[in-house]
Amino acid sequence: MKLEFPKDFLWGSATASYQVEGAVHQDGKGITSWDEYYHMPNREYNGDISTDHYNRFKEDIKLMKQINQKTYRFSVSWARILPNGKGEINKKGLQFYDDLVEELLENNIEPNLTLYHWDMPQTLMETGGWLNRENISHFENYAKILFSHFRGRVKLWSTINEPASEVIEGYIQGTHPPLRKNYSEALQVAHHFNLAHAKVVKLFKEMNMEGKIGIALNPLPIHPASDKEEDKVAAEKAYAFHSDWYIAPIMAGKYPEKMFKECQRKYKSPRIQPGDMELLRDAKVDYLGINYYMRKVVAHNPDSTGNIDDTFKYVRVKDGNYTDWGWEIYPEGLYELLSKIQDDYGEIDFYITENGMGFYDKEQENGEIIDNDRLDYIKQHIIQVHRCLKDGISVKGYYVWSAIDLLSWTSGFEKRYGLIKVDFKTLERSIKKSGVWYAKFIADNFMECN
């Protein structure tokens, strides 16, 4: 069977500023929350150099062009533009992104610019970060600088990448900056993310910007471990916690009712100020970005301490297909997730803003990476994208995570995601088997499927 795609479908890949750029102290860049994190005692690695994309972006874009990419999603480091998160613009930092965008356009690669991908300027983090409502206005000012500068050249914009990850890992689990474990703070930060997003969307519309603006969320399809009522209830709660708490404000300007009432009762959070919900309701996105990696299967937790996220527990599926990092490969979840969002909130354009899987890539004697597992993963998820299109779900683009091997946050450099291999000793690049396949697929714009 031949799976064909629309001629204007955007095929590409993605990265994030801190994970690829390096050049931490170059050309006036300010320190970010992740720079601070990686220079705490006993850290094994950091992003000071990473792939050195800052100095090698032309080489990287040349390789993306060889892969036939139509689009590239990247994030801007707020601290490169405003070293303190506010105040005077760092012209050299802005020039880097200027040069990056121009190089993409010269190679007919559509830029997709994400304003914020976790790297908060450290000076603002020290004032409370996203917990401090005043920092929302600094984010809005930062966005205005980029909107004004790239007007007409950048047509695809994302406000914030995966607010759920920063909330859960930064403020509940305490594994990412700012290393907090406080439910009340976590819920307030989630609300402030939503307000920051909404203010920037409003600004985008007021400035009559060309193109589209959206957000990149990472909701999970959640399945109950059994048909028991208690497991079904656990799955509903887990979906609200991981997914709908972030989807509902963007799509409908509200929070899931049951979870909101529970959070108010248990944590007295989030605190909503007059006008907040009206702002969320009025901030209509042009698209919803979905970062999809896996599903979760949950069961009722009889040993719960009462916190909202331990009333359920994660269970491993018998005979499930898992990576070395314990992430289940479940392509059908992409279709399930988009179908549910559309059923719940109506039709909207989707972009798959991230999809990929980290592996221990095995290098051949000649240096090649024959990454058949990654190649199969990408194929299986593209099949689900086609299934969405066939059933009337409007998907406009697909971005492999990631364009190039990079620093995988707390998983370091061992966990490889890239279509492009990086030798982190020499920084030499080469296209992997998955990248070669992706290039041919994009050129053909169809896939033969058994």
Short mmCIF file of C-alpha atoms in Angstrom, two decimals:
data_model
loop_
_atom_site.label_atom_id
_atom_site.label_comp_id
_atom_site.label_asym_id
_atom_site.label_seq_id
_atom_site.Cartn_x
_atom_site.Cartn_y
_atom_site.Cartn_z
CA MET A 1 0.00 0.00 0.00
CA LYS A 2 1.25 3.46 -0.91
CA LEU A 3 0.78 6.17 1.74
CA GLU A 4 0.86 9.59 0.08
CA PHE A 5 0.99 12.96 1.83
CA PRO A 6 -0.12 16.50 0.90
CA LYS A 7 2.39 18.39 -1.23
CA ASP A 8 2.56 21.25 1.26
CA PHE A 9 3.15 18.98 4.28
CA LEU A 10 6.17 20.17 6.28
CA TRP A 11 8.75 17.50 7.08
CA GLY A 12 11.57 18.50 9.36
CA SER A 13 13.41 18.04 12.62
CA ALA A 14 13.93 19.92 15.86
CA THR A 15 16.46 20.92 18.52
CA ALA A 16 16.60 23.23 21.56
CA SER A 17 19.05 26.04 22.24
CA TYR A 18 20.72 24.75 25.40
CA GLN A 19 21.03 21.21 24.04
CA VAL A 20 22.93 22.11 20.87
CA GLU A 21 24.39 25.58 20.87
CA GLY A 22 27.25 25.43 23.34
CA ALA A 23 29.13 28.77 23.31
CA VAL A 24 27.83 29.39 26.83
CA HIS A 25 30.17 32.33 27.48
CA GLN A 26 30.49 33.57 23.89
CA ASP A 27 29.35 36.95 22.54
CA GLY A 28 27.75 38.22 25.72
CA LYS A 29 25.29 35.44 26.45
CA GLY A 30 23.87 35.46 29.98
CA ILE A 31 23.83 32.48 32.32
CA THR A 32 20.69 30.32 32.30
CA SER A 33 19.10 28.01 34.85
CA TRP A 34 20.65 25.01 33.06
CA ASP A 35 24.12 26.57 33.00
CA GLU A 36 23.77 26.98 36.75
CA TYR A 37 22.47 23.42 37.17
CA TYR A 38 25.30 21.78 35.22
CA HIS A 39 27.98 23.61 37.16
CA MET A 40 26.78 22.37 40.53
CA PRO A 41 29.20 19.92 42.25
CA ASN A 42 29.55 16.37 40.91
CA ARG A 43 27.99 16.94 37.49
CA GLU A 44 29.49 14.58 34.90
CA TYR A 45 28.81 16.74 31.84
CA ASN A 46 27.45 20.11 30.77
CA GLY A 47 26.32 22.04 27.72
CA ASP A 48 29.28 24.43 27.54
CA ILE A 49 30.22 23.01 24.13
CA SER A 50 27.58 20.35 23.31
CA THR A 51 27.48 20.15 19.49
CA ASP A 52 28.86 23.72 19.12
CA HIS A 53 25.90 24.52 16.86
CA TYR A 54 26.46 28.20 17.63
CA ASN A 55 29.69 28.13 15.60
CA ARG A 56 28.77 25.32 13.19
CA PHE A 57 25.16 26.11 12.27
CA LYS A 58 25.99 26.57 8.57
CA GLU A 59 27.46 23.07 8.42
CA ASP A 60 24.41 21.69 10.26
CA ILE A 61 21.95 23.42 7.94
CA LYS A 62 23.88 22.08 4.94
CA LEU A 63 23.32 18.57 6.32
CA MET A 64 19.63 19.32 6.93
CA LYS A 65 19.42 20.41 3.30
CA GLN A 66 20.95 17.07 2.26
CA ILE A 67 18.20 15.36 4.26
CA ASN A 68 15.69 17.39 2.18
CA GLN A 69 14.14 18.99 5.25
CA LYS A 70 11.42 21.52 4.53
CA THR A 71 11.43 23.00 8.03
CA TYR A 72 13.59 23.26 11.16
CA ARG A 73 12.27 23.88 14.66
CA PHE A 74 14.74 25.55 17.01
CA SER A 75 14.50 27.56 20.20
CA VAL A 76 16.05 30.91 21.03
CA SER A 77 18.04 31.29 24.23
CA TRP A 78 16.34 34.15 26.08
CA ALA A 79 19.67 34.90 27.81
CA ARG A 80 21.46 35.35 24.46
CA ILE A 81 19.04 38.14 23.56
CA LEU A 82 18.67 39.64 27.05
CA PRO A 83 21.53 38.39 29.25
CA ASN A 84 19.63 39.31 32.42
CA GLY A 85 16.21 38.41 31.02
CA LYS A 86 15.40 42.11 30.73
CA GLY A 87 17.13 45.39 29.94
CA GLU A 88 19.56 45.99 27.11
CA ILE A 89 19.54 43.77 24.02
CA ASN A 90 22.71 41.78 23.31
CA LYS A 91 23.18 42.59 19.63
CA LYS A 92 25.66 39.76 19.01
CA GLY A 93 23.20 37.22 20.39
CA LEU A 94 20.42 38.54 18.19
CA GLN A 95 22.80 38.50 15.21
CA PHE A 96 23.38 34.76 15.66
CA TYR A 97 19.68 34.00 15.25
CA ASP A 98 19.50 36.51 12.40
CA ASP A 99 22.25 34.59 10.60
CA LEU A 100 20.59 31.25 11.44
CA VAL A 101 17.24 32.32 10.01
CA GLU A 102 18.83 33.76 6.87
CA GLU A 103 20.80 30.56 6.30
CA LEU A 104 17.60 28.50 6.65
CA LEU A 105 15.68 30.71 4.23
CA GLU A 106 18.52 30.61 1.68
CA ASN A 107 18.27 26.80 1.81
CA ASN A 108 14.45 26.84 1.50
CA ILE A 109 14.00 25.51 5.03
CA GLU A 110 11.06 27.05 6.90
CA PRO A 111 12.08 28.31 10.37
CA ASN A 112 9.87 27.34 13.30
CA LEU A 113 10.98 29.47 16.25
CA THR A 114 10.25 28.45 19.84
CA LEU A 115 10.55 31.33 22.28
CA TYR A 116 11.20 29.29 25.41
CA HIS A 117 12.56 25.77 25.83
CA TRP A 118 13.34 25.52 29.57
CA ASP A 119 16.43 27.78 29.75
CA MET A 120 15.31 30.62 32.05
CA PRO A 121 17.84 33.46 32.45
CA GLN A 122 19.43 32.82 35.84
CA THR A 123 18.96 36.40 37.03
CA LEU A 124 15.19 35.95 36.62
CA MET A 125 15.33 32.50 38.20
CA GLU A 126 16.86 34.15 41.25
CA THR A 127 13.81 36.43 41.49
CA GLY A 128 11.53 33.38 41.58
CA GLY A 129 11.54 32.27 37.94
CA TRP A 130 8.10 31.33 36.65
CA LEU A 131 6.74 31.42 40.20
CA ASN A 132 7.18 35.20 40.13
CA ARG A 133 4.28 36.65 38.18
CA GLU A 134 6.32 39.76 37.33
CA ASN A 135 8.54 37.67 35.05
CA ILE A 136 5.61 37.15 32.70
CA SER A 137 5.94 40.76 31.56
CA HIS A 138 9.67 40.24 30.93
CA PHE A 139 8.81 37.23 28.75
CA GLU A 140 6.28 39.34 26.85
CA ASN A 141 8.91 42.03 26.24
CA TYR A 142 11.40 39.40 25.04
CA ALA A 143 8.78 38.03 22.63
CA LYS A 144 8.09 41.53 21.30
CA ILE A 145 11.79 41.97 20.47
CA LEU A 146 11.81 38.76 18.42
CA PHE A 147 8.44 39.46 16.76
CA SER A 148 9.66 42.89 15.64
CA HIS A 149 13.02 41.61 14.46
CA PHE A 150 11.86 38.54 12.54
CA ARG A 151 8.56 39.90 11.19
CA GLY A 152 7.90 38.46 7.74
CA ARG A 153 10.85 36.05 7.85
CA VAL A 154 9.69 33.63 10.55
CA LYS A 155 6.14 32.41 9.88
CA LEU A 156 5.86 29.61 12.46
CA TRP A 157 6.15 30.41 16.15
CA SER A 158 5.84 28.37 19.33
CA THR A 159 5.52 30.19 22.65
CA ILE A 160 6.64 27.59 25.21
CA ASN A 161 7.94 24.04 24.95
CA GLU A 162 6.47 21.37 27.26
CA PRO A 163 5.35 23.39 30.28
CA ALA A 164 4.25 20.08 31.86
CA SER A 165 7.84 18.82 31.90
CA GLU A 166 9.20 21.89 33.63
CA VAL A 167 6.34 21.89 36.14
CA ILE A 168 6.56 18.19 37.01
CA GLU A 169 10.33 17.72 36.87
CA GLY A 170 11.27 21.16 38.18
CA TYR A 171 8.66 21.73 40.88
CA ILE A 172 7.31 18.30 41.89
CA GLN A 173 10.05 15.71 41.29
CA GLY A 174 12.89 18.18 41.85
CA THR A 175 15.12 16.73 39.13
CA HIS A 176 15.28 19.78 36.81
CA PRO A 177 15.87 23.44 37.68
CA PRO A 178 14.88 24.93 40.05
CA LEU A 179 14.98 21.57 41.92
CA ARG A 180 11.82 22.20 43.93
CA LYS A 181 9.34 19.74 45.43
CA ASN A 182 6.23 21.74 46.18
CA TYR A 183 2.78 21.02 44.72
CA SER A 184 1.38 24.47 45.43
CA GLU A 185 4.29 26.10 43.61
CA ALA A 186 4.04 23.64 40.72
CA LEU A 187 0.39 24.43 40.08
CA GLN A 188 1.04 28.16 40.29
CA VAL A 189 3.91 27.88 37.82
CA ALA A 190 1.65 25.99 35.41
CA HIS A 191 -0.85 28.84 35.61
CA HIS A 192 1.87 31.43 35.02
CA PHE A 193 3.07 29.48 31.97
CA ASN A 194 -0.46 29.64 30.60
CA LEU A 195 -0.69 33.37 31.28
CA ALA A 196 2.71 34.00 29.66
CA HIS A 197 1.64 32.01 26.62
CA ALA A 198 -1.68 33.85 26.39
CA LYS A 199 -0.10 37.30 26.67
CA VAL A 200 2.35 36.48 23.89
CA VAL A 201 -0.40 35.10 21.63
CA LYS A 202 -2.38 38.31 22.26
CA LEU A 203 0.70 40.38 21.40
CA PHE A 204 1.25 38.38 18.20
CA LYS A 205 -2.30 39.19 17.07
CA GLU A 206 -2.08 42.86 18.10
CA MET A 207 1.12 43.27 16.11
CA ASN A 208 -0.61 41.73 13.04
CA MET A 209 2.20 39.26 12.64
CA GLU A 210 2.26 37.09 9.53
CA GLY A 211 2.08 33.36 10.00
CA LYS A 212 0.93 31.14 12.86
CA ILE A 213 1.52 30.93 16.57
CA GLY A 214 0.96 27.96 18.85
CA ILE A 215 2.48 26.06 21.75
CA ALA A 216 4.34 22.73 21.97
CA LEU A 217 2.74 20.46 24.59
CA ASN A 218 3.68 16.90 25.52
CA PRO A 219 0.43 15.21 26.53
CA LEU A 220 0.37 11.46 27.02
CA PRO A 221 -2.30 8.96 26.09
CA ILE A 222 -3.12 7.16 29.33
CA HIS A 223 -4.50 3.61 29.50
CA PRO A 224 -5.89 1.86 32.59
CA ALA A 225 -4.02 -1.30 33.58
CA SER A 226 -7.28 -3.26 33.77
CA ASP A 227 -11.05 -2.97 33.45
CA LYS A 228 -11.39 -2.44 37.19
CA GLU A 229 -13.24 0.75 38.05
CA GLU A 230 -10.43 1.90 40.34
CA ASP A 231 -7.91 1.62 37.49
CA LYS A 232 -10.20 3.53 35.14
CA VAL A 233 -10.51 6.31 37.72
CA ALA A 234 -6.73 6.30 38.13
CA ALA A 235 -6.29 6.65 34.34
CA GLU A 236 -8.71 9.59 34.21
CA LYS A 237 -6.82 11.33 37.00
CA ALA A 238 -3.45 10.64 35.37
CA TYR A 239 -4.66 12.07 32.04
CA ALA A 240 -5.88 15.21 33.79
CA PHE A 241 -2.55 15.57 35.62
CA HIS A 242 -0.20 14.92 32.69
CA SER A 243 -2.23 16.12 29.74
CA ASP A 244 -5.53 17.93 30.13
CA TRP A 245 -4.23 20.33 32.79
CA TYR A 246 -2.20 21.85 29.93
CA ILE A 247 -4.50 21.20 26.95
CA ALA A 248 -7.73 22.61 28.42
CA PRO A 249 -6.39 26.13 29.18
CA ILE A 250 -4.95 26.44 25.68
CA MET A 251 -7.95 25.03 23.84
CA ALA A 252 -10.84 26.19 26.04
CA GLY A 253 -9.48 28.73 28.53
CA LYS A 254 -10.28 26.60 31.55
CA TYR A 255 -8.82 23.92 33.82
CA PRO A 256 -10.19 20.37 34.15
CA GLU A 257 -12.96 20.84 36.70
CA LYS A 258 -12.37 17.83 38.97
CA MET A 259 -8.64 18.35 39.19
CA PHE A 260 -9.01 22.09 39.70
CA LYS A 261 -11.37 21.60 42.66
CA GLU A 262 -9.05 18.98 44.15
CA CYS A 263 -6.02 21.25 43.78
CA GLN A 264 -7.82 24.16 45.38
CA ARG A 265 -8.87 21.96 48.29
CA LYS A 266 -5.50 20.26 48.86
CA TYR A 267 -3.00 22.94 47.86
CA LYS A 268 -5.00 26.20 47.59
CA SER A 269 -3.39 26.55 44.19
CA PRO A 270 -3.30 27.89 41.55
CA ARG A 271 -4.28 31.36 42.69
CA ILE A 272 -6.32 32.97 39.93
CA GLN A 273 -6.45 36.75 39.66
CA PRO A 274 -9.31 38.72 38.08
CA GLY A 275 -9.03 38.69 34.30
CA ASP A 276 -6.78 35.62 34.12
CA MET A 277 -9.34 33.21 32.73
CA GLU A 278 -10.68 35.77 30.27
CA LEU A 279 -7.13 36.22 28.98
CA LEU A 280 -6.75 32.45 28.51
CA ARG A 281 -10.10 32.17 26.74
CA ASP A 282 -9.28 34.99 24.33
CA ALA A 283 -5.82 33.68 23.38
CA LYS A 284 -6.78 31.51 20.42
CA VAL A 285 -3.84 29.59 18.98
CA ASP A 286 -3.44 28.96 15.26
CA TYR A 287 -2.20 25.43 15.88
CA LEU A 288 -1.41 22.98 18.64
CA GLY A 289 2.07 21.48 18.70
CA ILE A 290 2.30 17.94 20.06
CA ASN A 291 5.55 16.37 21.27
CA TYR A 292 4.78 12.65 21.28
CA TYR A 293 7.07 9.91 22.57
CA MET A 294 5.11 7.26 24.47
CA ARG A 295 1.97 6.31 26.38
CA LYS A 296 1.58 5.53 30.06
CA VAL A 297 -0.38 2.64 31.57
CA VAL A 298 -1.55 3.27 35.13
CA ALA A 299 -3.23 1.45 37.99
CA HIS A 300 -4.80 2.55 41.25
CA ASN A 301 -2.18 3.06 43.96
CA PRO A 302 -3.42 1.59 47.25
CA ASP A 303 -0.42 3.09 49.07
CA SER A 304 -1.14 6.68 48.07
CA THR A 305 -0.08 9.46 50.43
CA GLY A 306 -2.87 11.61 49.03
CA ASN A 307 -0.89 13.78 46.63
CA ILE A 308 -2.58 14.13 43.30
CA ASP A 309 0.06 12.25 41.29
CA ASP A 310 0.49 9.24 43.56
CA THR A 311 -3.15 8.20 43.63
CA PHE A 312 -2.08 6.29 40.52
CA LYS A 313 1.05 4.29 39.70
CA TYR A 314 2.73 3.41 36.41
CA VAL A 315 2.84 -0.21 35.35
CA ARG A 316 4.90 -1.93 32.69
CA VAL A 317 2.96 -3.68 29.97
CA LYS A 318 3.70 -7.39 29.59
CA ASP A 319 5.37 -7.98 26.20
CA GLY A 320 5.55 -4.21 25.65
CA ASN A 321 8.30 -2.76 23.46
CA TYR A 322 10.55 -0.63 25.69
CA THR A 323 13.76 1.30 25.12
CA ASP A 324 16.82 1.12 27.38
CA TRP A 325 15.38 4.13 29.21
CA GLY A 326 12.06 2.41 29.90
CA TRP A 327 10.03 4.40 27.38
CA GLU A 328 7.38 2.29 25.68
CA ILE A 329 7.28 2.44 21.89
CA TYR A 330 3.57 2.72 21.12
CA PRO A 331 2.96 4.46 17.77
CA GLU A 332 -0.83 4.03 17.94
CA GLY A 333 -0.82 6.45 20.85
CA LEU A 334 -0.17 9.36 18.50
CA TYR A 335 -3.42 8.73 16.64
CA GLU A 336 -5.30 8.08 19.89
CA LEU A 337 -4.05 11.31 21.43
CA LEU A 338 -4.90 13.58 18.50
CA SER A 339 -8.29 11.92 18.11
CA LYS A 340 -9.10 12.52 21.77
CA ILE A 341 -8.03 16.16 21.69
CA GLN A 342 -10.16 16.78 18.60
CA ASP A 343 -13.13 14.94 20.13
CA ASP A 344 -12.80 16.97 23.34
CA TYR A 345 -12.13 20.41 21.89
CA GLY A 346 -13.00 20.46 18.20
CA GLU A 347 -10.96 20.73 15.05
CA ILE A 348 -7.60 22.47 15.03
CA ASP A 349 -4.40 22.27 12.99
CA PHE A 350 -1.75 20.07 14.61
CA TYR A 351 2.00 19.99 14.14
CA ILE A 352 3.92 17.03 15.54
CA THR A 353 6.60 19.30 16.97
CA GLU A 354 8.71 16.44 18.36
CA ASN A 355 8.75 12.70 17.77
CA GLY A 356 11.73 10.43 18.15
CA MET A 357 13.44 7.94 20.39
CA GLY A 358 16.77 7.83 22.18
CA PHE A 359 19.01 4.81 21.69
CA TYR A 360 22.58 3.69 22.28
CA ASP A 361 23.65 4.05 18.66
CA LYS A 362 26.07 1.34 17.51
CA GLU A 363 28.85 2.56 15.28
CA GLN A 364 30.15 0.39 12.44
CA GLU A 365 33.87 -0.04 11.79
CA ASN A 366 33.67 2.55 9.03
CA GLY A 367 32.00 5.05 11.41
CA GLU A 368 28.49 4.67 10.00
CA ILE A 369 25.44 4.51 12.25
CA ILE A 370 22.99 1.85 11.08
CA ASP A 371 20.16 2.95 13.37
CA ASN A 372 17.43 0.59 12.23
CA ASP A 373 15.51 0.90 15.51
CA ARG A 374 15.19 4.67 15.10
CA LEU A 375 14.33 4.30 11.43
CA ASP A 376 11.53 1.85 12.26
CA TYR A 377 10.27 4.13 15.05
CA ILE A 378 10.00 7.07 12.65
CA LYS A 379 8.29 4.98 9.97
CA GLN A 380 5.71 3.61 12.40
CA HIS A 381 4.82 7.07 13.64
CA ILE A 382 4.61 8.52 10.13
CA ILE A 383 2.09 5.76 9.38
CA GLN A 384 0.01 7.08 12.30
CA VAL A 385 0.29 10.62 10.91
CA HIS A 386 -1.15 9.34 7.63
CA ARG A 387 -3.91 7.60 9.57
CA CYS A 388 -4.77 10.94 11.19
CA LEU A 389 -4.93 12.68 7.81
CA LYS A 390 -7.08 9.93 6.36
CA ASP A 391 -9.57 10.32 9.22
CA GLY A 392 -9.88 14.08 8.93
CA ILE A 393 -7.41 15.18 11.61
CA SER A 394 -5.52 18.19 10.29
CA VAL A 395 -1.80 17.54 10.73
CA LYS A 396 0.33 20.12 8.93
CA GLY A 397 3.87 19.09 9.78
CA TYR A 398 6.12 16.57 11.49
CA TYR A 399 9.45 17.17 13.24
CA VAL A 400 11.82 14.36 14.14
CA TRP A 401 13.49 14.81 17.50
CA SER A 402 16.22 15.49 16.90
CA ALA A 403 18.01 17.00 13.95
CA ILE A 404 21.39 16.17 15.43
CA ASP A 405 22.80 14.28 18.41
CA LEU A 406 22.73 16.60 21.41
CA LEU A 407 22.86 16.88 25.18
CA SER A 408 19.82 14.94 26.36
CA TRP A 409 19.30 16.97 29.54
CA THR A 410 19.89 14.71 32.57
CA SER A 411 20.60 11.68 30.31
CA GLY A 412 23.81 13.26 29.03
CA PHE A 413 25.43 12.44 25.70
CA GLU A 414 24.94 8.65 25.69
CA LYS A 415 21.29 8.85 24.76
CA ARG A 416 21.31 9.63 21.03
CA TYR A 417 18.32 11.01 19.12
CA GLY A 418 19.78 12.62 16.01
CA LEU A 419 19.31 12.02 12.31
CA ILE A 420 22.84 13.43 12.20
CA LYS A 421 25.63 11.78 14.20
CA VAL A 422 28.04 13.87 16.25
CA ASP A 423 31.39 12.60 17.44
CA PHE A 424 31.55 14.53 20.71
CA LYS A 425 35.36 14.29 20.83
CA THR A 426 35.98 15.79 17.38
CA LEU A 427 32.53 17.37 16.74
CA GLU A 428 32.56 15.80 13.27
CA ARG A 429 29.11 15.23 11.78
CA SER A 430 27.67 12.58 9.46
CA ILE A 431 24.18 11.55 8.42
CA LYS A 432 22.88 8.29 9.91
CA LYS A 433 20.92 5.62 8.07
CA SER A 434 17.69 7.10 9.47
CA GLY A 435 18.63 10.46 7.97
CA VAL A 436 19.37 8.90 4.58
CA TRP A 437 15.97 7.19 4.63
CA TYR A 438 14.22 10.39 5.74
CA ALA A 439 15.81 12.29 2.84
CA LYS A 440 14.43 9.85 0.27
CA PHE A 441 11.04 9.72 1.96
CA ILE A 442 10.73 13.53 1.92
CA ALA A 443 11.77 13.67 -1.74
CA ASP A 444 9.18 11.01 -2.65
CA ASN A 445 6.51 12.27 -0.21
CA PHE A 446 5.06 8.78 0.05
CA MET A 447 5.79 5.54 1.83
CA GLU A 448 5.30 1.98 0.70
CA CYS A 449 3.61 0.14 3.53
CA ASN A 450 2.91 -3.59 3.76
#
